[in-house]
């Protein structure tokens, strides 16, 4: 009875078990006909197609984790780029001041 409740709960949650995903993979990747998979595993064809529907409807969730990670990486790189640009700007300002002082000194010494 507990197993049936667990399976029902799992079914209603919309999450696919690793076994269900393996059967979907067998069909989608290995091109095994649905009827053969269902017959071999004692499944109703409509259950298999329900799993397939869930798999495709929730497929974006598998990539959303990567999107969040990618966004964090992009944010970190953007921050690093901004820091480097600010550092370069400071160096440019210092170099400009030094060059200005150098030119002024040359003028005072009559070398320019």
CSV table of N, CA, C and O in Angstrom, one decimal:
chain,number,residue,atom,x,y,z
A,1,UNK,N,0.8,-1.2,0.0
A,1,UNK,CA,0.0,0.0,0.0
A,1,UNK,C,0.9,1.3,0.0
A,1,UNK,O,0.6,2.2,-0.7
A,2,UNK,N,1.9,1.2,0.8
A,2,UNK,CA,2.8,2.4,0.8
A,2,UNK,C,3.5,2.7,-0.5
A,2,UNK,O,3.6,3.8,-0.9
A,3,UNK,N,3.8,1.6,-1.2
A,3,UNK,CA,4.5,1.8,-2.5
A,3,UNK,C,3.5,2.4,-3.5
A,3,UNK,O,3.9,3.3,-4.2
A,4,UNK,N,2.2,2.0,-3.4
A,4,UNK,CA,1.2,2.6,-4.3
A,4,UNK,C,1.0,4.1,-4.0
A,4,UNK,O,0.9,4.9,-4.9
A,5,UNK,N,1.1,4.5,-2.7
A,5,UNK,CA,0.9,5.9,-2.3
A,5,UNK,C,2.2,6.7,-2.8
A,5,UNK,O,2.0,7.8,-3.2
A,6,UNK,N,3.3,6.1,-2.6
A,6,UNK,CA,4.5,6.7,-3.1
A,6,UNK,C,4.5,7.0,-4.6
A,6,UNK,O,4.9,8.0,-5.1
A,7,UNK,N,4.1,5.9,-5.3
A,7,UNK,CA,4.0,6.1,-6.8
A,7,UNK,C,3.0,7.1,-7.2
A,7,UNK,O,3.2,7.9,-8.1
A,8,UNK,N,1.8,7.1,-6.5
A,8,UNK,CA,0.8,8.1,-6.8
A,8,UNK,C,1.3,9.5,-6.5
A,8,UNK,O,1.1,10.4,-7.3
A,9,UNK,N,1.9,9.7,-5.3
A,9,UNK,CA,2.5,11.0,-4.9
A,9,UNK,C,3.5,11.4,-5.9
A,9,UNK,O,3.5,12.6,-6.4
A,10,UNK,N,4.4,10.5,-6.3
A,10,UNK,CA,5.4,10.8,-7.3
A,10,UNK,C,4.8,11.2,-8.7
A,10,UNK,O,5.2,12.1,-9.3
A,11,UNK,N,3.7,10.5,-9.0
A,11,UNK,CA,3.0,10.8,-10.3
A,11,UNK,C,2.4,12.1,-10.2
A,11,UNK,O,2.4,12.9,-11.2
A,12,UNK,N,1.8,12.5,-9.1
A,12,UNK,CA,1.1,13.8,-9.0
A,12,UNK,C,2.1,14.9,-8.9
A,12,UNK,O,1.8,16.1,-9.2
A,13,UNK,N,3.3,14.7,-8.3
A,13,UNK,CA,4.3,15.7,-8.2
A,13,UNK,C,4.8,16.2,-9.6
A,13,UNK,O,5.3,17.3,-9.7
A,14,UNK,N,4.7,15.3,-10.6
A,14,UNK,CA,5.2,15.7,-11.9
A,14,UNK,C,6.7,15.4,-12.1
A,14,UNK,O,7.3,15.8,-13.1
A,15,UNK,N,7.3,14.8,-11.1
A,15,UNK,CA,8.7,14.4,-11.3
A,15,UNK,C,8.9,13.0,-11.8
A,15,UNK,O,8.1,12.1,-11.5
A,16,UNK,N,9.9,12.9,-12.7
A,16,UNK,CA,10.1,11.6,-13.3
A,16,UNK,C,11.2,10.9,-12.5
A,16,UNK,O,12.2,11.5,-12.1
A,17,UNK,N,11.0,9.6,-12.3
A,17,UNK,CA,12.1,8.8,-11.6
A,17,UNK,C,13.2,8.6,-12.6
A,17,UNK,O,13.0,8.7,-13.8
A,18,UNK,N,14.4,8.2,-12.1
A,18,UNK,CA,15.5,7.8,-13.0
A,18,UNK,C,15.1,6.7,-13.9
A,18,UNK,O,15.6,6.7,-15.1
A,19,UNK,N,14.3,5.8,-13.4
A,19,UNK,CA,13.9,4.6,-14.3
A,19,UNK,C,13.0,5.1,-15.4
A,19,UNK,O,13.2,4.7,-16.6
A,20,UNK,N,12.1,6.1,-15.2
A,20,UNK,CA,11.2,6.6,-16.2
A,20,UNK,C,12.1,7.4,-17.2
A,20,UNK,O,11.9,7.3,-18.4
A,21,UNK,N,13.0,8.1,-16.7
A,21,UNK,CA,13.9,8.9,-17.6
A,21,UNK,C,14.7,7.9,-18.5
A,21,UNK,O,14.9,8.2,-19.7
A,22,UNK,N,15.2,6.8,-17.9
A,22,UNK,CA,15.9,5.9,-18.7
A,22,UNK,C,15.1,5.2,-19.8
A,22,UNK,O,15.6,5.0,-20.9
A,23,UNK,N,13.8,5.0,-19.5
A,23,UNK,CA,12.9,4.4,-20.5
A,23,UNK,C,12.7,5.5,-21.6
A,23,UNK,O,12.6,5.1,-22.8
A,24,UNK,N,12.5,6.7,-21.2
A,24,UNK,CA,12.3,7.8,-22.3
A,24,UNK,C,13.6,7.9,-23.1
A,24,UNK,O,13.5,8.0,-24.3
A,25,UNK,N,14.7,7.8,-22.5
A,25,UNK,CA,16.0,7.9,-23.2
A,25,UNK,C,16.1,6.7,-24.2
A,25,UNK,O,16.5,6.9,-25.3
A,26,UNK,N,15.7,5.6,-23.7
A,26,UNK,CA,15.7,4.4,-24.6
A,26,UNK,C,14.9,4.6,-25.9
A,26,UNK,O,15.3,4.3,-27.0
A,27,UNK,N,13.8,5.3,-25.7
A,27,UNK,CA,12.9,5.6,-26.9
A,27,UNK,C,13.5,6.7,-27.7
A,27,UNK,O,13.6,6.6,-28.9
A,28,UNK,N,13.9,7.8,-27.1
A,28,UNK,CA,14.3,9.0,-27.8
A,28,UNK,C,15.7,8.9,-28.4
A,28,UNK,O,15.9,9.4,-29.5
A,29,UNK,N,16.6,8.3,-27.7
A,29,UNK,CA,18.0,8.3,-28.1
A,29,UNK,C,18.3,7.0,-28.9
A,29,UNK,O,18.8,7.0,-30.0
A,30,UNK,N,17.8,5.9,-28.3
A,30,UNK,CA,18.1,4.6,-28.9
A,30,UNK,C,17.1,4.2,-30.0
A,30,UNK,O,17.2,3.1,-30.6
A,31,UNK,N,16.0,5.0,-30.1
A,31,UNK,CA,15.0,4.7,-31.1
A,31,UNK,C,14.2,3.4,-31.0
A,31,UNK,O,13.8,2.8,-32.0
A,32,UNK,N,14.1,3.0,-29.7
A,32,UNK,CA,13.3,1.8,-29.5
A,32,UNK,C,11.8,2.2,-29.5
A,32,UNK,O,11.4,3.1,-28.9
A,33,UNK,N,11.0,1.4,-30.2
A,33,UNK,CA,9.6,1.7,-30.3
A,33,UNK,C,8.9,1.7,-28.9
A,33,UNK,O,9.2,0.9,-28.1
A,34,UNK,N,8.0,2.7,-28.7
A,34,UNK,CA,7.2,2.8,-27.5
A,34,UNK,C,6.6,1.5,-27.1
A,34,UNK,O,6.6,1.0,-26.0
A,35,UNK,N,6.0,0.8,-28.1
A,35,UNK,CA,5.2,-0.4,-27.8
A,35,UNK,C,6.2,-1.5,-27.3
A,35,UNK,O,5.8,-2.2,-26.4
A,36,UNK,N,7.4,-1.6,-27.8
A,36,UNK,CA,8.4,-2.5,-27.3
A,36,UNK,C,8.8,-2.2,-25.8
A,36,UNK,O,8.9,-3.1,-25.0
A,37,UNK,N,9.0,-1.0,-25.6
A,37,UNK,CA,9.4,-0.6,-24.2
A,37,UNK,C,8.3,-0.9,-23.2
A,37,UNK,O,8.5,-1.4,-22.1
A,38,UNK,N,7.1,-0.5,-23.6
A,38,UNK,CA,5.9,-0.7,-22.7
A,38,UNK,C,5.7,-2.2,-22.5
A,38,UNK,O,5.4,-2.7,-21.4
A,39,UNK,N,5.8,-3.0,-23.5
A,39,UNK,CA,5.5,-4.4,-23.4
A,39,UNK,C,6.6,-5.1,-22.5
A,39,UNK,O,6.3,-5.9,-21.7
A,40,UNK,N,7.9,-4.7,-22.7
A,40,UNK,CA,9.0,-5.3,-22.0
A,40,UNK,C,8.9,-4.9,-20.5
A,40,UNK,O,9.3,-5.7,-19.7
A,41,UNK,N,8.4,-3.7,-20.2
A,41,UNK,CA,8.3,-3.3,-18.8
A,41,UNK,C,7.0,-3.3,-18.2
A,41,UNK,O,6.8,-2.8,-17.0
A,42,UNK,N,6.0,-3.9,-18.9
A,42,UNK,CA,4.6,-4.0,-18.3
A,42,UNK,C,4.0,-2.6,-18.1
A,42,UNK,O,3.3,-2.4,-17.0
A,43,UNK,N,4.2,-1.7,-19.0
A,43,UNK,CA,3.6,-0.4,-18.8
A,43,UNK,C,2.4,-0.1,-19.8
A,43,UNK,O,2.4,-0.7,-20.9
A,44,UNK,N,1.5,0.7,-19.4
A,44,UNK,CA,0.5,1.2,-20.3
A,44,UNK,C,1.1,2.3,-21.2
A,44,UNK,O,1.8,3.1,-20.7
A,45,UNK,N,0.8,2.2,-22.5
A,45,UNK,CA,1.3,3.2,-23.4
A,45,UNK,C,1.0,4.6,-23.0
A,45,UNK,O,1.8,5.5,-23.2
A,46,UNK,N,-0.3,4.8,-22.5
A,46,UNK,CA,-0.6,6.2,-22.2
A,46,UNK,C,0.2,6.7,-21.0
A,46,UNK,O,0.5,7.9,-20.9
A,47,UNK,N,0.7,5.9,-20.1
A,47,UNK,CA,1.6,6.3,-19.0
A,47,UNK,C,2.9,6.8,-19.6
A,47,UNK,O,3.5,7.8,-19.2
A,48,UNK,N,3.4,6.0,-20.6
A,48,UNK,CA,4.7,6.4,-21.2
A,48,UNK,C,4.6,7.7,-21.9
A,48,UNK,O,5.4,8.6,-21.7
A,49,UNK,N,3.5,7.9,-22.6
A,49,UNK,CA,3.3,9.2,-23.3
A,49,UNK,C,3.1,10.4,-22.3
A,49,UNK,O,3.5,11.5,-22.6
A,50,UNK,N,2.5,10.1,-21.2
A,50,UNK,CA,2.4,11.1,-20.1
A,50,UNK,C,3.7,11.5,-19.6
A,50,UNK,O,4.0,12.7,-19.4
A,51,UNK,N,4.6,10.5,-19.4
A,51,UNK,CA,6.0,10.8,-18.9
A,51,UNK,C,6.7,11.6,-20.0
A,51,UNK,O,7.4,12.6,-19.6
A,52,UNK,N,6.5,11.3,-21.2
A,52,UNK,CA,7.2,12.0,-22.3
A,52,UNK,C,6.7,13.5,-22.3
A,52,UNK,O,7.5,14.4,-22.4
A,53,UNK,N,5.4,13.6,-22.1
A,53,UNK,CA,4.8,15.0,-22.1
A,53,UNK,C,5.4,15.8,-20.9
A,53,UNK,O,5.8,16.9,-21.0
A,54,UNK,N,5.5,15.1,-19.7
A,54,UNK,CA,6.1,15.8,-18.5
A,54,UNK,C,7.5,16.1,-18.8
A,54,UNK,O,8.0,17.2,-18.5
A,55,UNK,N,8.2,15.2,-19.4
A,55,UNK,CA,9.7,15.4,-19.7
A,55,UNK,C,9.9,16.7,-20.6
A,55,UNK,O,10.7,17.5,-20.3
A,56,UNK,N,9.1,16.8,-21.6
A,56,UNK,CA,9.2,17.9,-22.5
A,56,UNK,C,8.7,19.3,-21.9
A,56,UNK,O,9.2,20.3,-22.1
A,57,UNK,N,7.6,19.2,-21.1
A,57,UNK,CA,7.1,20.4,-20.5
A,57,UNK,C,8.1,20.9,-19.4
A,57,UNK,O,8.1,22.1,-19.2
A,58,UNK,N,8.8,20.0,-18.7
A,58,UNK,CA,9.7,20.4,-17.7
A,58,UNK,C,11.1,20.5,-18.2
A,58,UNK,O,12.0,20.7,-17.4
A,59,UNK,N,11.4,20.3,-19.4
A,59,UNK,CA,12.7,20.3,-20.0
A,59,UNK,C,13.4,21.6,-19.7
A,59,UNK,O,14.6,21.7,-19.5
A,60,UNK,N,12.7,22.7,-19.7
A,60,UNK,CA,13.3,24.0,-19.5
A,60,UNK,C,13.9,24.1,-18.1
A,60,UNK,O,14.9,24.8,-17.9
A,61,UNK,N,13.3,23.4,-17.2
A,61,UNK,CA,13.9,23.5,-15.8
A,61,UNK,C,15.3,22.9,-15.7
A,61,UNK,O,16.1,23.3,-14.9
A,62,UNK,N,15.6,21.9,-16.6
A,62,UNK,CA,16.9,21.3,-16.6
A,62,UNK,C,17.9,22.3,-17.0
A,62,UNK,O,19.1,22.3,-16.5
A,63,UNK,N,17.5,23.3,-17.8
A,63,UNK,CA,18.5,24.3,-18.3
A,63,UNK,C,18.5,25.5,-17.4
A,63,UNK,O,19.4,26.3,-17.5
A,64,UNK,N,17.5,25.7,-16.6
A,64,UNK,CA,17.4,27.0,-15.8
A,64,UNK,C,18.5,27.0,-14.8
A,64,UNK,O,19.0,28.1,-14.5
A,65,UNK,N,18.9,25.9,-14.3
A,65,UNK,CA,20.0,25.9,-13.3
A,65,UNK,C,21.3,26.4,-14.0
A,65,UNK,O,22.0,27.2,-13.5
A,66,UNK,N,21.5,25.9,-15.2
A,66,UNK,CA,22.6,26.4,-16.0
A,66,UNK,C,22.5,27.9,-16.3
A,66,UNK,O,23.5,28.6,-16.3
A,67,UNK,N,21.3,28.4,-16.6
A,67,UNK,CA,21.1,29.8,-16.9
A,67,UNK,C,21.4,30.6,-15.6
A,67,UNK,O,22.1,31.7,-15.8
A,68,UNK,N,21.1,30.2,-14.5
A,68,UNK,CA,21.4,30.9,-13.2
A,68,UNK,C,22.9,30.9,-13.0
A,68,UNK,O,23.5,32.0,-12.7
A,69,UNK,N,23.5,29.8,-13.3
A,69,UNK,CA,25.0,29.7,-13.1
A,69,UNK,C,25.7,30.6,-14.2
A,69,UNK,O,26.6,31.3,-13.9
A,70,UNK,N,25.1,30.6,-15.4
A,70,UNK,CA,25.7,31.4,-16.5
A,70,UNK,C,25.5,32.9,-16.2
A,70,UNK,O,26.4,33.7,-16.4
A,71,UNK,N,24.4,33.2,-15.6
A,71,UNK,CA,24.1,34.6,-15.2
A,71,UNK,C,25.1,35.1,-14.1
A,71,UNK,O,25.6,36.2,-14.2
A,72,UNK,N,25.3,34.2,-13.2
A,72,UNK,CA,26.3,34.5,-12.1
A,72,UNK,C,27.7,34.7,-12.7
A,72,UNK,O,28.4,35.6,-12.3
A,73,UNK,N,28.1,33.8,-13.6
A,73,UNK,CA,29.4,34.0,-14.2
A,73,UNK,C,29.5,35.2,-15.0
A,73,UNK,O,30.5,36.0,-15.0
A,74,UNK,N,28.4,35.6,-15.7
A,74,UNK,CA,28.4,36.8,-16.5
A,74,UNK,C,28.4,38.0,-15.6
A,74,UNK,O,29.2,39.0,-15.9
A,75,UNK,N,27.7,38.0,-14.6
A,75,UNK,CA,27.7,39.1,-13.6
A,75,UNK,C,29.1,39.3,-13.0
A,75,UNK,O,29.6,40.4,-12.9
A,76,UNK,N,29.8,38.2,-12.7
A,76,UNK,CA,31.1,38.3,-12.1
A,76,UNK,C,32.1,38.8,-13.2
A,76,UNK,O,32.9,39.7,-12.9
A,77,UNK,N,32.0,38.4,-14.4
A,77,UNK,CA,32.8,38.9,-15.5
A,77,UNK,C,32.6,40.3,-15.8
A,77,UNK,O,33.5,41.1,-16.0
A,78,UNK,N,31.3,40.7,-15.7
A,78,UNK,CA,30.9,42.1,-15.9
A,78,UNK,C,31.6,43.0,-14.9
A,78,UNK,O,32.1,44.1,-15.1
A,79,UNK,N,31.5,42.5,-13.6
A,79,UNK,CA,32.1,43.3,-12.5
A,79,UNK,C,33.6,43.4,-12.7
A,79,UNK,O,34.2,44.4,-12.5
A,80,UNK,N,34.2,42.2,-13.1
A,80,UNK,CA,35.7,42.2,-13.3
A,80,UNK,C,36.1,43.2,-14.4
A,80,UNK,O,37.0,44.0,-14.3
A,81,UNK,N,35.3,43.2,-15.5
A,81,UNK,CA,35.5,44.1,-16.6
A,81,UNK,C,35.4,45.6,-16.1
A,81,UNK,O,36.3,46.4,-16.4
A,82,UNK,N,34.4,45.9,-15.3
A,82,UNK,CA,34.2,47.2,-14.8
A,82,UNK,C,35.4,47.7,-13.9
A,82,UNK,O,35.9,48.8,-14.0
A,83,UNK,N,35.8,46.7,-13.1
A,83,UNK,CA,37.0,47.0,-12.2
A,83,UNK,C,38.2,47.3,-13.0
A,83,UNK,O,39.0,48.2,-12.7
A,84,UNK,N,38.5,46.5,-14.1
A,84,UNK,CA,39.7,46.7,-14.9
A,84,UNK,C,39.6,48.0,-15.7
A,84,UNK,O,40.6,48.7,-15.8
A,85,UNK,N,38.4,48.3,-16.1
A,85,UNK,CA,38.2,49.6,-16.9
A,85,UNK,C,38.5,50.8,-15.9
A,85,UNK,O,39.1,51.8,-16.3
A,86,UNK,N,38.0,50.7,-14.7
A,86,UNK,CA,38.3,51.8,-13.7
A,86,UNK,C,39.8,51.9,-13.4
A,86,UNK,O,40.3,53.0,-13.3
A,87,UNK,N,40.4,50.7,-13.3
A,87,UNK,CA,41.9,50.7,-13.0
A,87,UNK,C,42.6,51.4,-14.2
A,87,UNK,O,43.5,52.2,-14.0
A,88,UNK,N,42.2,51.0,-15.4
A,88,UNK,CA,42.9,51.6,-16.6
A,88,UNK,C,42.6,53.1,-16.6
A,88,UNK,O,43.6,53.9,-17.0
A,89,UNK,N,41.5,53.5,-16.3
A,89,UNK,CA,41.1,55.0,-16.3
A,89,UNK,C,42.0,55.7,-15.3
A,89,UNK,O,42.6,56.8,-15.6
A,90,UNK,N,42.2,55.1,-14.1
A,90,UNK,CA,43.1,55.7,-13.1
A,90,UNK,C,44.5,55.8,-13.6
A,90,UNK,O,45.2,56.9,-13.4
A,91,UNK,N,45.0,54.8,-14.2
A,91,UNK,CA,46.4,54.8,-14.7
A,91,UNK,C,46.5,55.8,-15.8
A,91,UNK,O,47.5,56.5,-15.9
A,92,UNK,N,45.5,56.0,-16.6
A,92,UNK,CA,45.5,57.0,-17.7
A,92,UNK,C,45.6,58.4,-17.1
A,92,UNK,O,46.3,59.2,-17.6
A,93,UNK,N,44.8,58.6,-16.1
A,93,UNK,CA,44.8,59.9,-15.4
A,93,UNK,C,46.2,60.2,-14.8
A,93,UNK,O,46.7,61.3,-14.9
A,94,UNK,N,46.8,59.2,-14.1
A,94,UNK,CA,48.1,59.4,-13.5
A,94,UNK,C,49.1,59.7,-14.6
A,94,UNK,O,49.9,60.6,-14.5
A,95,UNK,N,49.1,58.9,-15.7
A,95,UNK,CA,50.0,59.1,-16.8
A,95,UNK,C,49.9,60.5,-17.4
A,95,UNK,O,50.8,61.2,-17.7
A,96,UNK,N,48.6,60.9,-17.5
A,96,UNK,CA,48.4,62.3,-18.1
A,96,UNK,C,49.0,63.4,-17.2
A,96,UNK,O,49.6,64.3,-17.7
A,97,UNK,N,48.8,63.2,-15.9
A,97,UNK,CA,49.4,64.2,-14.9
A,97,UNK,C,50.9,64.2,-15.0
A,97,UNK,O,51.5,65.3,-15.1
A,98,UNK,N,51.5,63.0,-15.1
A,98,UNK,CA,53.0,62.9,-15.1
A,98,UNK,C,53.5,63.5,-16.4
A,98,UNK,O,54.5,64.3,-16.4
A,99,UNK,N,52.8,63.3,-17.5
A,99,UNK,CA,53.2,63.8,-18.8
A,99,UNK,C,53.0,65.4,-18.8
A,99,UNK,O,53.9,66.1,-19.4
A,100,UNK,N,52.0,65.8,-18.2
A,100,UNK,CA,51.8,67.3,-18.1
A,100,UNK,C,52.9,67.9,-17.3
A,100,UNK,O,53.4,69.0,-17.7
A,101,UNK,N,53.2,67.3,-16.2
A,101,UNK,CA,54.3,67.9,-15.4
A,101,UNK,C,55.7,67.8,-16.1
A,101,UNK,O,56.5,68.7,-16.0
A,102,UNK,N,55.9,66.7,-16.9
A,102,UNK,CA,57.1,66.6,-17.7
A,102,UNK,C,57.2,67.7,-18.7
A,102,UNK,O,58.3,68.3,-18.9
A,103,UNK,N,56.1,67.9,-19.4
A,103,UNK,CA,56.1,68.9,-20.5
A,103,UNK,C,56.3,70.3,-19.8
A,103,UNK,O,57.1,71.1,-20.3
A,104,UNK,N,55.7,70.6,-18.7
A,104,UNK,CA,55.9,71.9,-18.0
A,104,UNK,C,57.3,72.0,-17.5
A,104,UNK,O,57.9,73.1,-17.7
A,105,UNK,N,58.0,71.0,-17.0
A,105,UNK,CA,59.4,71.0,-16.6
A,105,UNK,C,60.3,71.3,-17.8
A,105,UNK,O,61.2,72.1,-17.7
A,106,UNK,N,60.0,70.6,-18.9
A,106,UNK,CA,60.8,70.8,-20.1
A,106,UNK,C,60.7,72.3,-20.6
A,106,UNK,O,61.7,72.9,-21.0
A,107,UNK,N,59.5,72.8,-20.5
A,107,UNK,CA,59.3,74.3,-20.9
A,107,UNK,C,60.1,75.2,-20.0
A,107,UNK,O,60.7,76.1,-20.4
A,108,UNK,N,60.1,74.9,-18.6
A,108,UNK,CA,60.8,75.7,-17.7
A,108,UNK,C,62.3,75.6,-17.9
A,108,UNK,O,63.0,76.6,-17.7
A,109,UNK,N,62.8,74.5,-18.3
A,109,UNK,CA,64.2,74.3,-18.6
A,109,UNK,C,64.6,74.8,-20.0
A,109,UNK,O,65.8,74.8,-20.3
A,110,UNK,N,63.6,75.2,-20.8
A,110,UNK,CA,63.9,75.7,-22.1
A,110,UNK,C,64.2,74.6,-23.1
A,110,UNK,O,64.7,74.9,-24.1
A,111,UNK,N,63.8,73.4,-22.8
A,111,UNK,CA,64.1,72.4,-23.7
A,111,UNK,C,63.0,72.2,-24.7
A,111,UNK,O,63.1,71.4,-25.7
A,112,UNK,N,61.9,72.9,-24.5
A,112,UNK,CA,60.7,72.8,-25.5
A,112,UNK,C,60.4,74.2,-26.0
A,112,UNK,O,60.6,75.2,-25.5
